[in-house]
Coordinates of C-alpha atoms in Angstrom, one line a residue:
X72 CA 75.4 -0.4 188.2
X73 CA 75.0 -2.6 191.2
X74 CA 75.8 -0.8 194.7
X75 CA 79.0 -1.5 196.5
X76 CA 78.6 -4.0 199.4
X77 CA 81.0 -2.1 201.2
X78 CA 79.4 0.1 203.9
X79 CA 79.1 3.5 203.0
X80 CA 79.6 6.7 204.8
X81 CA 77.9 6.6 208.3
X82 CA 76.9 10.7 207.3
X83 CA 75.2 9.0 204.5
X84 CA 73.1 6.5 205.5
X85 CA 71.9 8.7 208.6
X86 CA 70.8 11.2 205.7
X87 CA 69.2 8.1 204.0
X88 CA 67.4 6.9 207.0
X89 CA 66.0 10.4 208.1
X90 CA 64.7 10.7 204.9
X91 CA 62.7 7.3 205.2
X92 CA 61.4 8.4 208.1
X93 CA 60.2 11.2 206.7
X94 CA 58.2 9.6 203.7
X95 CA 56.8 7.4 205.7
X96 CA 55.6 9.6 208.6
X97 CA 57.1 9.5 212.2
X98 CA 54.4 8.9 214.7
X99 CA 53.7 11.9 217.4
X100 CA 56.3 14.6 215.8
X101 CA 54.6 18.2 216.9
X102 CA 53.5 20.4 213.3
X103 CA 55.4 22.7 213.1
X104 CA 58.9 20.1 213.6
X105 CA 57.6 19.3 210.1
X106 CA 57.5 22.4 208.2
X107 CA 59.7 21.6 205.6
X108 CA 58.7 18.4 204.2
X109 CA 61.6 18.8 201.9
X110 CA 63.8 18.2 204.2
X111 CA 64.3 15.5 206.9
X112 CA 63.8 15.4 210.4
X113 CA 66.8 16.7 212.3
X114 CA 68.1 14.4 215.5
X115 CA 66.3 16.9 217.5
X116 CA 62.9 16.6 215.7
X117 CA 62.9 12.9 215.8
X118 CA 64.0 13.2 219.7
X119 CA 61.7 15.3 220.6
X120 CA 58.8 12.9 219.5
X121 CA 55.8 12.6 221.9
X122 CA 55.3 9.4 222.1
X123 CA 52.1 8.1 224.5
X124 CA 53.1 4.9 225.9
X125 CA 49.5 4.2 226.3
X126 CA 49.1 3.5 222.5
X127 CA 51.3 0.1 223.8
X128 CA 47.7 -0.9 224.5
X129 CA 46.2 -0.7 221.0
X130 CA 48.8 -0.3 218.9
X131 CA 52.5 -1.5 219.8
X132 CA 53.7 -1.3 216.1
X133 CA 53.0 2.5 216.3
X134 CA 54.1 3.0 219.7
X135 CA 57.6 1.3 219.3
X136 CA 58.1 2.8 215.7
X137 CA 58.1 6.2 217.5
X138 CA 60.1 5.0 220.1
X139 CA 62.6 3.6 217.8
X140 CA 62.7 7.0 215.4
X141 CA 63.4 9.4 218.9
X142 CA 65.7 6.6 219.8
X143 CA 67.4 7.7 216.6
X144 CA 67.1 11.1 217.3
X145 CA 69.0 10.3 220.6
X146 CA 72.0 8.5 218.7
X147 CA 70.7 5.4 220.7
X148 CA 71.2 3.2 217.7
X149 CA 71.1 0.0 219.6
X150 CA 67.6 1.4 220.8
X151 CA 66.4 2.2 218.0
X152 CA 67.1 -1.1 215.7
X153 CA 65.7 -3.0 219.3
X154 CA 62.5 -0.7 218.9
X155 CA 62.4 -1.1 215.1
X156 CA 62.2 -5.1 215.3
X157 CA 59.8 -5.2 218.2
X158 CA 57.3 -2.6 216.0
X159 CA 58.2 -5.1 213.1
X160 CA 57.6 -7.8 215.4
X161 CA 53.6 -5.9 215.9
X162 CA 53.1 -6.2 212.3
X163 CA 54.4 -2.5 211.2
X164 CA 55.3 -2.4 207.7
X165 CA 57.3 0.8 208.2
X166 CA 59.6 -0.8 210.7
X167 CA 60.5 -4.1 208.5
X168 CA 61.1 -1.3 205.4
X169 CA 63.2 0.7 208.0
X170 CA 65.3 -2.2 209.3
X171 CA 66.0 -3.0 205.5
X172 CA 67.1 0.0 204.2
X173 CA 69.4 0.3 207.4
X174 CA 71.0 -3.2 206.4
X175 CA 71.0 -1.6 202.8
X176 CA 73.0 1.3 203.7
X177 CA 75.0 0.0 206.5
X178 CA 73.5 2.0 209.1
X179 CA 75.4 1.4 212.4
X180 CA 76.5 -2.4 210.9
X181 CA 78.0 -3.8 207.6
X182 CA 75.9 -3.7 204.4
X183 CA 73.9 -7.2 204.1
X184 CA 71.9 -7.1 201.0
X185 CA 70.5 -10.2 201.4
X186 CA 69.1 -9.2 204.7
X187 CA 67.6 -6.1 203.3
X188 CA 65.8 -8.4 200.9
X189 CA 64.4 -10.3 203.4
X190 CA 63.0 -7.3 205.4
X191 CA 62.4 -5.8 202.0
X192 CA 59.9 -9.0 201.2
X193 CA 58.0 -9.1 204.9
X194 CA 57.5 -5.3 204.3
X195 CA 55.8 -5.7 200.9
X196 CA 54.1 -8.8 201.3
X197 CA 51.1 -6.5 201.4
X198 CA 52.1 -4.9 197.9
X199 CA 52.1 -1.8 198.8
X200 CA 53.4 0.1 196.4
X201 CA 56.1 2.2 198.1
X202 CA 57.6 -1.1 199.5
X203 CA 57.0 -3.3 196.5
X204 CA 58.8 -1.0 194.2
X205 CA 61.9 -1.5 196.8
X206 CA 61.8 -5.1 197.1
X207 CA 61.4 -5.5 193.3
X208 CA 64.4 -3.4 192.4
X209 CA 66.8 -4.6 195.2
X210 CA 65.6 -8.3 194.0
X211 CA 66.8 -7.5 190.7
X212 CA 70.4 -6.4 191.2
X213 CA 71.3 -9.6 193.9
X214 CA 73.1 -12.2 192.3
X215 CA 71.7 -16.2 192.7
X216 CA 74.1 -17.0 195.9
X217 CA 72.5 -13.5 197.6
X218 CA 68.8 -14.5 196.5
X219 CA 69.6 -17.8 198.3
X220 CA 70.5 -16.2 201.1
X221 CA 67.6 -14.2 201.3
X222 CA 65.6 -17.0 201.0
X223 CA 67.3 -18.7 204.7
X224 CA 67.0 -15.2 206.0
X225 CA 63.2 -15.0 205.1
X226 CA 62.5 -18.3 206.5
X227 CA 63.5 -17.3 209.6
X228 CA 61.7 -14.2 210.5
X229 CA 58.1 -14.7 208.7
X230 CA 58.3 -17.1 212.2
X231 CA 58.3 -13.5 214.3
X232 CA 57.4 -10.5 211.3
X233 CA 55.5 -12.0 209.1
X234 CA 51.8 -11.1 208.7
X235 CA 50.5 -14.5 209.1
X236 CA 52.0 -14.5 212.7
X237 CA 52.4 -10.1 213.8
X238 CA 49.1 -10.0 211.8
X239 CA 47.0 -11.5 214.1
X240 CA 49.0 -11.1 217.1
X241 CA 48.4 -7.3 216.6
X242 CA 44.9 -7.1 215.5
X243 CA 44.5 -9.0 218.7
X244 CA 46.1 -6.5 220.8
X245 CA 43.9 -3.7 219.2
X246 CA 40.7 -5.8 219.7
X247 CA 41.3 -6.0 223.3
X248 CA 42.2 -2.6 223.9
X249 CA 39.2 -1.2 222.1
X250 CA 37.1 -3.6 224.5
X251 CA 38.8 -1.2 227.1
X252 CA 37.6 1.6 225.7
X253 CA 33.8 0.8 225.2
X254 CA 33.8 0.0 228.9
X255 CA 35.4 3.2 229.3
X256 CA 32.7 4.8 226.8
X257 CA 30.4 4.3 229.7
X258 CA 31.5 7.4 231.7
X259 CA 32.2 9.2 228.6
X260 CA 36.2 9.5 229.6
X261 CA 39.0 7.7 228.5
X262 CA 42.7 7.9 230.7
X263 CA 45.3 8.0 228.4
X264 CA 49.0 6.6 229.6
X265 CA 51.8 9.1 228.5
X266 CA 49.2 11.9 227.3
X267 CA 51.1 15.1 228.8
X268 CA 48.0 16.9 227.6
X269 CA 44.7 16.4 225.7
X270 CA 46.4 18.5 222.4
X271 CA 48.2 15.2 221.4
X272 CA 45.0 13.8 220.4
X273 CA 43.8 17.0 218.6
X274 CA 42.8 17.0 214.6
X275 CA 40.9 13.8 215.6
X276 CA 36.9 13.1 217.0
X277 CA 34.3 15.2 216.9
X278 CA 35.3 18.4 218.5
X279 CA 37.6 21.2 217.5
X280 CA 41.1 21.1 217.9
X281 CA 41.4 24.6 219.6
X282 CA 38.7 22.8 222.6
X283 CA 40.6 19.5 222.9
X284 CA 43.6 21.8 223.4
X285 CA 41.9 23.6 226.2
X286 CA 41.8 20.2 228.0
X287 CA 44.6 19.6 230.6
X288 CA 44.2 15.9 231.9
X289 CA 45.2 12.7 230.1
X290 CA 41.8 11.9 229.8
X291 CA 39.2 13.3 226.9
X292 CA 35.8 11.8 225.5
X293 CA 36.2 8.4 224.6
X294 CA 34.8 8.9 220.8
X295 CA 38.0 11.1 220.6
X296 CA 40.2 8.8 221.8
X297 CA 38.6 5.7 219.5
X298 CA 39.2 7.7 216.5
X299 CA 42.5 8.7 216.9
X300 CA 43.2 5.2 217.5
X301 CA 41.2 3.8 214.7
X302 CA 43.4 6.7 212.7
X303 CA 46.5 5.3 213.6
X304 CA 45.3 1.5 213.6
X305 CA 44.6 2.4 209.4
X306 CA 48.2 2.9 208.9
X307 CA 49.4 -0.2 211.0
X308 CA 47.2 -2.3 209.1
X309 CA 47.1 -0.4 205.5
X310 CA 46.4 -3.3 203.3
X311 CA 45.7 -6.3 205.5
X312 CA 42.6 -8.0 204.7
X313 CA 42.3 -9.3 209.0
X314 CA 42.0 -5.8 210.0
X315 CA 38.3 -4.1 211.2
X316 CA 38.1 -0.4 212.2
X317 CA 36.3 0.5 215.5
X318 CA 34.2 3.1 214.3
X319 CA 31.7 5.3 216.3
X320 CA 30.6 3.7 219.6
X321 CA 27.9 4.4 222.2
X322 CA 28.4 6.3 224.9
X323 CA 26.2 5.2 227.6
X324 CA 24.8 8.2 229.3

């Protein structure tokens, strides 16, 4: 049965879109928000986000993906679809899948399932399986005028989202932001913008959680702070073939 193209229920696709975000992970959300993996993020999970603007640096399809999802949190739609499409615009395959499924579902604006297509297809031009299998069925229920529609929609935005052109643009970012940090490597430290404390980095590098907890300044080793940008930089660029990991680097002593 194909879905109505009328938008549904605003309590409904809110539900929908909280539970995207929760399969596909919302950056900086403290452990114990996520308890429940069952169940979606509440507005107040999703608000209460850390995000560390210093990941702008590195990574600014992580950084605005978690400042679009608080956005959300917030009720600041316009925010969040704004923060979406510049993380889509960074190459971040989670945005473009978000933006879709909100033009699915009529998320704050009318159903266009053409559009969703379109964001469906930039999304899974990696084939990644859990945006594939989206594009693939959505494709599959749009009628010939709709495809055709999708088609003008895609040929606009693989000028802005698509990987030939975020791709780079991002992997470009990163590359210059890791030169930062082996500069930085030389006095062992690394000062991280928006890091209230050195726990929001913990789980990662080569010491403990419980001693990069202990830590109250925004700046920690550098090795920790190169791998748990390399850790996020993985799932920016899951499946593109342009992207090459940091790895360990030396610390001048």
């Amino acid at each position: 049965m194909r879905q109505s193209r009328r938008s549904i229920s605003s309590g409904r696709a809110r539900t929908i879109l909280l539970t995207i975000l929760l399969c596909l992970g919302v950056p900086a959300l403290k452990a114990q928000d996520v308890q429940q993996p069952a169940s979606p993020p509440s507005d107040e999970q999703l608000a209460s986000a850390k995000c560390i603007s210093g990941m702008e640096k590195f990574l600014p399809g992580e950084y605005f993906y978690c400042l679009a999802a608080q956005s959300y949190g917030e009720n600041k739609h316009r925010y969040a679809e704004k923060f979406f499409k510049e993380a889509a615009g960074w190459a971040s395959k989670p945005a473009q899948y978000v933006l879709g499924v909100m033009a699915l579902n009529g998320d704050q604006q009318p159903v266009n399932r053409p559009l969703a297509l379109a964001w469906f297809a930039l999304a899974s031009e990696r084939h990644t399986p859990r945006f594939q299998a989206p594009y693939d069925e959505l494709k599959g229920q749009l009628s010939p005028a709709e495809l055709a529609k999708a088609d003008d929609y895609l040929d606009s935005m693989k000028k802005t989202y698509a990987d030939a052109v975020a791709g780079p643009r991002a992997e470009q970012r990163y590359g210059d932001g890791v030169r930062r940090l082996v500069g930085a490597a030389a006095s062992g430290t690394y000062c991280m913008e928006g890091v209230r404390d050195a726990s929001q980095l913990a789980g990662v590098g080569s010491m403990d959680a419980g001693t990069i907890s202990s830590m109250t300044s925004s700046c920690v080793p550098s090795q920790v702070v190169v791998k748990y940008v390399d850790s996020k930089a993985a799932d920016v660029f899951e499946g593109w073939s342009g992207h090459v990991s940091v790895g360990a680097i030396d610390v001048v002593q």
